[in-house]
Amino acid sequence: MPSLTRIIERHIQELLERNGEESVFLSRKDLAERFGCVPSQINYVIRSRFTPERGFLVESQRGGHGYIRIIRLRMKKPEERANHIEELVGDVISEQEIKKLLANLQERKILTARERLLIEVAIRFQEQLCREMFDLSPFKREALHAELLKRLLRSIVLL
Amino acid sequence: MPSLTRIIERHIQELLERNGEESVFLSRKDLAERFGCVPSQINYVIRSRFTPERGFLVESQRGGHGYIRIIRLRMKKPEERANHIEELVGDVISEQEIKKLLANLQERKILTARERLLIEVAIRFQEQLCREMFDLSPFKREALHAELLKRLLRSIVLL
DNA sequence: GCGACATTGACTTATTCTGACCAAACCCAT
DNA sequence: ATGGGTTTGGTCAGAATAAGTCAATGTCGC
């Protein structure tokens, strides 16, 4: 039998499916009551399932009229996905290769110019940190770049 | 059911939208009457929603023909926006504040949802690295987040 | 029995709403 | 012109509400 976490995850996904809504507003208190669990269980479900890495944004507000809002992002044109990001990026990647890859994705309209810029800036900053603050080897730096790049691309390209 | 605060906020925003006005004059008393609340609720709405951080200025006058005027700041020049963001982020910023800031920037159409997602992923990755690999103090991590966030936002806001 | 994932609850933090009291600007009678 | 009454907005603190954090504990597959 599935875990409570799974059941609650399903429930939230179902709410999102309804009418293809792009977001749902939840009440942590009510959800916890409905599923007979402690409220912080809901935080666990969200923390482990509805992460930005998986294409979700979460907003919340405490206090009176509080809520948890889950926003699902999806591609406008699913056929324009870049599959095989793992292969494209690999385990290690140079800045040169990153630039080429990003240019290509932009060319194919998978990324906008601004998105590409964000990715380049994020990677450049990480490069600087790893080099100047932590004195990592070039190999380690390229491995970290590969990891960061994959996460970034997966989050917005593989929706 | 949205909160009263939210409803009043919407109402004021709508008044601003009309004809793209850059400011509105309100009567605290009348507003409170219309929405069936105590007058100081209006102050709360303004204090919490129409702040300089969100790009508003507020003037008011007591007595006889008193009023509250809400002015929406228009940052046309990219350089202005960049400075604004510089201030918003500061030298140190918590993840909580980052999330609120990004939601706000999206609300103001300064960011798209996808861009917001990319930024969240980049920051989360840095957080993970700084915590797990380099064991940095919370303060240092927040300082690095501020730096990364500023660079990311500056890069695309200047376009 | 180990490790990852799941569950719990005590404690913390944030937001909304209200009402009592304060301060300023106006207006009119003198 | 002036001073007190009226009109209008401002401040602050407290009660109620609801979400977040974190660390301890439990569970299940290997």
CSV table of C-alpha atoms (C1' of nucleotides) in Angstrom, one decimal:
chain,number,residue,atom,x,y,z
A,1,MET,CA,0.0,0.0,0.0
A,2,PRO,CA,1.3,3.4,-0.8
A,3,SER,CA,2.6,5.8,1.9
A,4,LEU,CA,0.6,8.6,3.1
A,5,THR,CA,3.0,11.0,1.4
A,6,ARG,CA,2.3,9.3,-1.9
A,7,ILE,CA,-1.4,9.6,-1.3
A,8,ILE,CA,-1.2,13.2,-0.5
A,9,GLU,CA,1.1,13.8,-3.5
A,10,ARG,CA,-1.5,12.2,-5.8
A,11,HIS,CA,-4.2,14.2,-4.3
A,12,ILE,CA,-2.4,17.5,-5.0
A,13,GLN,CA,-1.5,16.4,-8.5
A,14,GLU,CA,-5.1,15.6,-9.1
A,15,LEU,CA,-6.2,19.0,-8.0
A,16,LEU,CA,-3.7,20.4,-10.5
A,17,GLU,CA,-5.0,18.2,-13.3
A,18,ARG,CA,-8.5,19.4,-12.9
A,19,ASN,CA,-9.1,21.7,-15.8
A,20,GLY,CA,-5.4,21.9,-16.3
A,21,GLU,CA,-5.2,24.5,-13.6
A,22,GLU,CA,-1.8,25.9,-13.4
A,23,SER,CA,-1.9,26.3,-9.6
A,24,VAL,CA,-3.8,25.2,-6.5
A,25,PHE,CA,-4.3,26.9,-3.2
A,26,LEU,CA,-4.2,24.5,-0.3
A,27,SER,CA,-4.8,24.8,3.4
A,28,ARG,CA,-2.2,22.9,5.3
A,29,LYS,CA,-4.4,22.6,8.3
A,30,ASP,CA,-7.4,21.2,6.3
A,31,LEU,CA,-5.2,18.8,4.3
A,32,ALA,CA,-3.7,17.5,7.5
A,33,GLU,CA,-7.1,17.0,9.0
A,34,ARG,CA,-8.5,15.3,5.9
A,35,PHE,CA,-5.6,12.8,5.7
A,36,GLY,CA,-5.4,12.4,9.4
A,37,CYS,CA,-1.8,13.5,9.9
A,38,VAL,CA,0.1,16.1,11.5
A,39,PRO,CA,0.4,19.4,9.6
A,40,SER,CA,4.1,19.3,9.1
A,41,GLN,CA,3.6,16.1,7.1
A,42,ILE,CA,2.3,18.4,4.4
A,43,ASN,CA,5.5,20.3,4.4
A,44,TYR,CA,7.3,17.0,3.9
A,45,VAL,CA,5.2,16.1,0.9
A,46,ILE,CA,5.9,19.5,-0.6
A,47,ARG,CA,9.6,19.5,0.2
A,48,SER,CA,10.1,16.1,-1.3
A,49,ARG,CA,7.8,16.2,-4.2
A,50,PHE,CA,7.0,19.7,-5.4
A,51,THR,CA,10.4,21.1,-5.8
A,52,PRO,CA,11.6,23.7,-8.3
A,53,GLU,CA,13.8,21.0,-9.8
A,54,ARG,CA,10.7,19.2,-10.8
A,55,GLY,CA,9.1,22.3,-12.2
A,56,PHE,CA,7.0,23.5,-9.3
A,57,LEU,CA,7.0,26.8,-7.6
A,58,VAL,CA,5.5,27.0,-4.1
A,59,GLU,CA,4.3,30.2,-2.4
A,60,SER,CA,2.8,30.3,1.0
A,61,GLN,CA,1.5,32.6,3.7
A,62,ARG,CA,1.3,32.2,7.4
A,63,GLY,CA,-1.3,33.7,9.8
A,64,GLY,CA,-4.9,34.5,9.2
A,65,HIS,CA,-6.1,33.4,5.8
A,66,GLY,CA,-2.9,31.5,5.3
A,67,TYR,CA,-2.4,29.2,2.4
A,68,ILE,CA,0.0,27.1,0.4
A,69,ARG,CA,0.0,27.6,-3.3
A,70,ILE,CA,1.5,25.2,-5.7
A,71,ILE,CA,2.2,26.3,-9.2
A,72,ARG,CA,3.1,23.9,-12.0
A,73,LEU,CA,4.9,25.2,-15.0
A,74,ARG,CA,4.6,23.5,-18.3
A,75,MET,CA,6.0,23.9,-21.7
A,76,LYS,CA,3.8,25.5,-24.3
A,77,LYS,CA,5.0,23.2,-27.0
A,78,PRO,CA,5.8,19.8,-25.6
A,79,GLU,CA,7.2,18.6,-28.9
A,80,GLU,CA,10.0,21.1,-28.5
A,81,ARG,CA,11.6,19.4,-25.6
A,82,ALA,CA,15.2,18.6,-25.4
A,83,ASN,CA,15.4,15.0,-24.3
A,84,HIS,CA,18.5,13.3,-23.3
A,85,ILE,CA,19.8,16.2,-21.3
A,86,GLU,CA,21.9,13.7,-19.4
A,87,GLU,CA,23.7,12.8,-22.5
A,88,LEU,CA,24.0,16.3,-23.8
A,89,VAL,CA,25.7,17.5,-20.7
A,90,GLY,CA,27.4,14.4,-19.4
A,91,ASP,CA,29.3,14.3,-16.1
A,92,VAL,CA,31.8,16.9,-16.9
A,93,ILE,CA,31.6,19.9,-19.2
A,94,SER,CA,33.8,22.8,-20.1
A,95,GLU,CA,32.6,26.4,-20.3
A,96,GLN,CA,33.2,26.3,-24.0
A,97,GLU,CA,30.9,23.4,-24.4
A,98,ILE,CA,28.3,24.9,-22.2
A,99,LYS,CA,28.2,28.0,-24.3
A,100,LYS,CA,27.8,26.0,-27.5
A,101,LEU,CA,25.1,23.9,-25.9
A,102,LEU,CA,23.1,26.9,-24.7
A,103,ALA,CA,23.4,28.7,-28.1
A,104,ASN,CA,22.0,25.6,-29.7
A,105,LEU,CA,19.1,25.4,-27.3
A,106,GLN,CA,18.3,29.0,-27.9
A,107,GLU,CA,18.5,28.5,-31.6
A,108,ARG,CA,15.9,25.7,-31.3
A,109,LYS,CA,13.7,28.1,-29.2
A,110,ILE,CA,13.9,25.9,-26.2
A,111,LEU,CA,15.4,28.7,-24.2
A,112,THR,CA,14.9,32.4,-24.5
A,113,ALA,CA,17.8,34.8,-24.6
A,114,ARG,CA,17.1,35.8,-21.0
A,115,GLU,CA,17.0,32.3,-19.8
A,116,ARG,CA,20.2,31.5,-21.5
A,117,LEU,CA,21.8,34.5,-19.9
A,118,LEU,CA,20.6,33.4,-16.4
A,119,ILE,CA,22.2,30.1,-16.9
A,120,GLU,CA,25.5,31.5,-18.1
A,121,VAL,CA,25.6,33.9,-15.2
A,122,ALA,CA,24.8,31.2,-12.6
A,123,ILE,CA,27.6,29.0,-14.0
A,124,ARG,CA,30.1,31.8,-14.2
A,125,PHE,CA,29.4,32.7,-10.6
A,126,GLN,CA,29.9,29.2,-9.5
A,127,GLU,CA,33.1,28.9,-11.4
A,128,GLN,CA,34.4,32.0,-9.7
A,129,LEU,CA,33.4,30.7,-6.2
A,130,CYS,CA,34.9,27.3,-6.8
A,131,ARG,CA,38.1,28.7,-8.1
A,132,GLU,CA,38.7,31.7,-5.8
A,133,MET,CA,37.1,30.7,-2.6
A,134,PHE,CA,37.4,27.0,-2.5
A,135,ASP,CA,40.4,26.4,-4.8
A,136,LEU,CA,38.8,23.3,-6.5
A,137,SER,CA,40.6,21.5,-9.3
A,138,PRO,CA,39.5,22.2,-12.8
A,139,PHE,CA,38.0,18.7,-13.0
A,140,LYS,CA,35.9,19.2,-10.0
A,141,ARG,CA,34.8,22.5,-11.2
A,142,GLU,CA,33.7,21.1,-14.5
A,143,ALA,CA,31.8,18.3,-12.7
A,144,LEU,CA,30.0,20.8,-10.6
A,145,HIS,CA,29.1,22.8,-13.7
A,146,ALA,CA,27.7,19.8,-15.3
A,147,GLU,CA,25.6,19.1,-12.2
A,148,LEU,CA,24.3,22.6,-12.0
A,149,LEU,CA,23.6,22.8,-15.7
A,150,LYS,CA,21.6,19.6,-15.7
A,151,ARG,CA,19.5,20.7,-12.8
A,152,LEU,CA,18.8,24.0,-14.4
A,153,LEU,CA,17.9,22.5,-17.8
A,154,ARG,CA,15.8,19.7,-16.3
A,155,SER,CA,13.8,22.2,-14.3
A,156,ILE,CA,12.6,24.2,-17.3
A,157,VAL,CA,13.1,22.0,-20.3
A,158,LEU,CA,11.8,18.7,-19.1
A,159,LEU,CA,8.4,19.8,-17.8
B,1,MET,CA,-11.9,33.0,0.1
B,2,PRO,CA,-9.4,35.7,0.0
B,3,SER,CA,-8.6,37.9,3.0
B,4,LEU,CA,-10.1,41.3,3.3
B,5,THR,CA,-6.7,42.8,2.9
B,6,ARG,CA,-6.3,41.0,-0.4
B,7,ILE,CA,-9.7,42.3,-1.6
B,8,ILE,CA,-8.9,45.8,-0.7
B,9,GLU,CA,-5.5,45.5,-2.3
B,10,ARG,CA,-7.1,44.3,-5.5
B,11,HIS,CA,-9.6,47.2,-5.4
B,12,ILE,CA,-6.8,49.7,-5.1
B,13,GLN,CA,-4.8,48.1,-7.9
B,14,GLU,CA,-7.8,48.2,-10.1
B,15,LEU,CA,-8.2,51.9,-9.5
B,16,LEU,CA,-4.5,52.3,-10.6
B,17,GLU,CA,-5.0,50.2,-13.7
B,18,ARG,CA,-7.8,52.3,-14.9
B,19,ASN,CA,-6.4,54.4,-17.7
B,20,GLY,CA,-3.0,53.4,-16.5
B,21,GLU,CA,-3.2,56.1,-13.9
B,22,GLU,CA,0.1,56.7,-12.1
B,23,SER,CA,-1.7,57.5,-8.8
B,24,VAL,CA,-5.0,57.4,-7.0
B,25,PHE,CA,-6.5,59.4,-4.2
B,26,LEU,CA,-8.4,57.5,-1.6
B,27,SER,CA,-10.5,58.3,1.5
B,28,ARG,CA,-9.6,56.0,4.3
B,29,LYS,CA,-12.9,56.5,6.0
B,30,ASP,CA,-15.0,55.7,2.8
B,31,LEU,CA,-12.9,52.7,2.0
B,32,ALA,CA,-13.3,51.3,5.5
B,33,GLU,CA,-17.0,51.9,5.3
B,34,ARG,CA,-17.3,50.3,1.9
B,35,PHE,CA,-15.5,47.2,2.9
B,36,GLY,CA,-17.0,47.1,6.4
B,37,CYS,CA,-13.9,47.3,8.4
B,38,VAL,CA,-12.2,49.5,10.8
B,39,PRO,CA,-10.2,52.4,9.3
B,40,SER,CA,-6.9,51.2,10.5
B,41,GLN,CA,-7.3,48.1,8.3
B,42,ILE,CA,-6.7,50.4,5.4
B,43,ASN,CA,-3.4,51.4,6.9
B,44,TYR,CA,-2.5,47.8,7.2
B,45,VAL,CA,-3.3,47.1,3.6
B,46,ILE,CA,-1.1,50.0,2.6
B,47,ARG,CA,1.7,49.2,5.0
B,48,SER,CA,1.8,45.6,3.8
B,49,ARG,CA,1.1,45.9,0.1
B,50,PHE,CA,2.0,49.3,-1.3
B,51,THR,CA,5.5,49.6,0.0
B,52,PRO,CA,8.5,51.1,-1.7
B,53,GLU,CA,9.8,47.6,-2.1
B,54,ARG,CA,6.9,46.9,-4.4
B,55,GLY,CA,7.4,50.1,-6.2
B,56,PHE,CA,4.9,52.5,-4.6
B,57,LEU,CA,5.0,55.8,-2.8
B,58,VAL,CA,2.3,56.9,-0.4
B,59,GLU,CA,1.3,60.5,0.6
B,60,SER,CA,-1.5,61.5,2.9
B,61,GLN,CA,-3.1,64.4,4.6
B,62,ARG,CA,-5.3,64.5,7.7
B,63,GLY,CA,-8.1,66.8,8.6
B,64,GLY,CA,-10.8,68.4,6.6
B,65,HIS,CA,-10.2,67.2,3.1
B,66,GLY,CA,-7.9,64.5,4.0
B,67,TYR,CA,-6.8,61.8,1.6
B,68,ILE,CA,-4.4,59.0,1.0
B,69,ARG,CA,-2.6,59.1,-2.3
B,70,ILE,CA,-0.9,56.0,-3.8
B,71,ILE,CA,1.7,56.5,-6.5
B,72,ARG,CA,3.0,53.8,-8.6
B,73,LEU,CA,6.6,54.2,-9.6
B,74,ARG,CA,7.5,53.4,-13.1
B,75,MET,CA,11.0,52.3,-13.7
B,76,LYS,CA,11.6,52.7,-17.4
B,77,LYS,CA,15.3,52.9,-17.5
B,78,PRO,CA,17.1,49.5,-17.1
B,79,GLU,CA,19.7,51.2,-14.9
B,80,GLU,CA,16.9,52.3,-12.5
B,81,ARG,CA,15.5,48.8,-12.3
B,82,ALA,CA,19.0,47.5,-11.6
B,83,ASN,CA,19.5,49.9,-8.7
B,84,HIS,CA,16.1,49.1,-7.3
B,85,ILE,CA,16.9,45.5,-7.3
B,86,GLU,CA,20.3,46.1,-5.8
B,87,GLU,CA,18.5,47.7,-2.8
B,88,LEU,CA,15.9,45.0,-2.6
B,89,VAL,CA,18.5,42.3,-2.3
B,90,GLY,CA,21.0,43.9,-0.1
B,91,ASP,CA,24.2,42.2,1.1
B,92,VAL,CA,22.6,39.3,2.9
B,93,ILE,CA,19.3,37.6,2.2
B,94,SER,CA,17.5,34.6,3.5
B,95,GLU,CA,15.8,32.0,1.4
B,96,GLN,CA,12.5,33.1,2.7
B,97,GLU,CA,13.1,36.6,1.6
B,98,ILE,CA,14.4,35.4,-1.8
B,99,LYS,CA,11.2,33.5,-2.4
B,100,LYS,CA,9.0,36.5,-1.5
B,101,LEU,CA,11.1,38.8,-3.6
B,102,LEU,CA,10.9,36.5,-6.7
B,103,ALA,CA,7.2,36.1,-6.3
B,104,ASN,CA,6.9,39.9,-6.2
B,105,LEU,CA,9.1,40.4,-9.2
B,106,GLN,CA,7.0,38.0,-11.2
B,107,GLU,CA,3.8,39.7,-10.1
B,108,ARG,CA,5.3,43.0,-11.4
B,109,LYS,CA,6.2,41.3,-14.7
B,110,ILE,CA,9.8,41.9,-14.2
B,111,LEU,CA,10.4,38.1,-14.3
B,112,THR,CA,8.6,35.2,-16.0
B,113,ALA,CA,7.7,32.1,-14.1
B,114,ARG,CA,10.4,30.1,-15.9
B,115,GLU,CA,13.0,32.7,-15.1
B,116,ARG,CA,11.9,32.6,-11.5
B,117,LEU,CA,12.2,28.8,-11.5
B,118,LEU,CA,15.7,28.9,-12.9
B,119,ILE,CA,16.8,31.4,-10.2
B,120,GLU,CA,15.3,29.2,-7.5
B,121,VAL,CA,17.1,26.2,-8.7
B,122,ALA,CA,20.4,28.0,-9.0
B,123,ILE,CA,20.2,29.3,-5.5
B,124,ARG,CA,19.1,26.0,-4.1
B,125,PHE,CA,22.1,24.3,-5.7
B,126,GLN,CA,24.5,26.9,-4.3
B,127,GLU,CA,22.9,26.5,-0.9
B,128,GLN,CA,23.4,22.7,-1.1
B,129,LEU,CA,27.0,23.1,-2.1
B,130,CYS,CA,27.9,25.7,0.5
B,131,ARG,CA,26.2,23.7,3.2
B,132,GLU,CA,27.2,20.1,2.4
B,133,MET,CA,30.5,20.5,0.6
B,134,PHE,CA,32.0,23.6,2.2
B,135,ASP,CA,30.3,23.7,5.5
B,136,LEU,CA,29.9,27.5,5.4
B,137,SER,CA,28.1,29.4,8.2
B,138,PRO,CA,24.5,30.5,7.6
B,139,PHE,CA,25.6,34.1,7.4
B,140,LYS,CA,28.2,33.4,4.7
B,141,ARG,CA,25.7,31.4,2.7
B,142,GLU,CA,23.2,34.2,2.9
B,143,ALA,CA,25.8,36.6,1.7
B,144,LEU,CA,26.7,34.4,-1.2
B,145,HIS,CA,23.0,34.1,-2.1
B,146,ALA,CA,22.7,37.8,-2.1
B,147,GLU,CA,25.6,38.1,-4.5
B,148,LEU,CA,24.4,35.4,-6.8
B,149,LEU,CA,20.8,36.8,-6.8
B,150,LYS,CA,22.0,40.3,-7.6
B,151,ARG,CA,24.1,39.1,-10.5
B,152,LEU,CA,21.3,37.0,-11.9
B,153,LEU,CA,18.7,39.7,-11.7
B,154,ARG,CA,21.0,42.4,-12.9
B,155,SER,CA,21.9,40.4,-16.0
B,156,ILE,CA,18.4,40.1,-17.2
B,157,VAL,CA,16.9,43.3,-15.9
B,158,LEU,CA,19.5,45.3,-17.8
B,159,LEU,CA,18.3,43.9,-21.1
C,1,DG,C1',21.0,-4.2,11.1
C,2,DC,C1',21.7,-0.3,7.7
C,3,DG,C1',20.2,3.4,5.1
C,4,DA,C1',16.7,6.0,3.0
C,5,DC,C1',12.3,7.5,3.2
C,6,DA,C1',8.3,8.8,6.2
C,7,DT,C1',6.0,10.5,10.5
C,8,DT,C1',5.4,13.1,14.6
C,9,DG,C1',5.1,17.0,17.7
C,10,DA,C1',7.2,20.8,20.4
C,11,DC,C1',8.6,25.1,19.4
C,12,DT,C1',9.0,29.3,16.3
C,13,DT,C1',7.5,32.8,13.1
C,14,DA,C1',4.4,35.5,10.3
C,15,DT,C1',-0.1,37.7,9.0
C,16,DT,C1',-4.6,39.5,9.6
C,17,DC,C1',-7.8,42.2,12.0
C,18,DT,C1',-9.5,45.2,15.7
C,19,DG,C1',-9.9,49.0,18.9
C,20,DA,C1',-8.2,52.5,22.0
C,21,DC,C1',-5.7,56.5,21.8
C,22,DC,C1',-2.8,60.2,19.2
C,23,DA,C1',-2.1,64.0,15.7
C,24,DA,C1',-3.0,67.1,12.1
C,25,DA,C1',-5.8,70.1,9.1
C,26,DC,C1',-10.0,72.4,8.5
C,27,DC,C1',-13.8,75.5,9.8
C,28,DC,C1',-16.5,78.7,12.0
C,29,DA,C1',-17.7,81.8,15.8
C,30,DT,C1',-15.9,85.3,18.1
D,1,DA,C1',-6.5,86.2,14.1
D,2,DT,C1',-7.6,82.7,17.1
D,3,DG,C1',-9.1,78.9,19.6
D,4,DG,C1',-12.0,75.0,20.2
D,5,DG,C1',-14.8,71.6,17.9
D,6,DT,C1',-15.0,68.5,14.0
D,7,DT,C1',-13.1,65.8,10.6
D,8,DT,C1',-9.8,62.8,9.0
D,9,DG,C1',-5.7,60.0,9.0
D,10,DG,C1',-1.7,57.5,12.0
D,11,DT,C1',0.2,54.4,15.5
D,12,DC,C1',0.5,50.7,18.4
D,13,DA,C1',-0.3,46.6,20.8
D,14,DG,C1',-2.9,42.4,21.4
D,15,DA,C1',-5.8,38.4,20.1
D,16,DA,C1',-6.6,34.9,16.8
D,17,DT,C1',-5.0,32.2,13.2
D,18,DA,C1',-2.0,29.5,10.3
D,19,DA,C1',2.3,28.1,8.3
D,20,DG,C1',7.6,26.7,9.0
D,21,DT,C1',11.5,24.4,11.3
D,22,DC,C1',14.0,20.8,13.2
D,23,DA,C1',15.3,16.9,15.5
D,24,DA,C1',13.7,12.6,17.3
D,25,DT,C1',11.5,8.5,16.1
D,26,DG,C1',9.5,4.9,13.2
D,27,DT,C1',9.3,1.8,9.1
D,28,DC,C1',10.6,-0.9,5.3
D,29,DG,C1',13.5,-3.0,1.8
D,30,DC,C1',17.8,-5.1,1.2
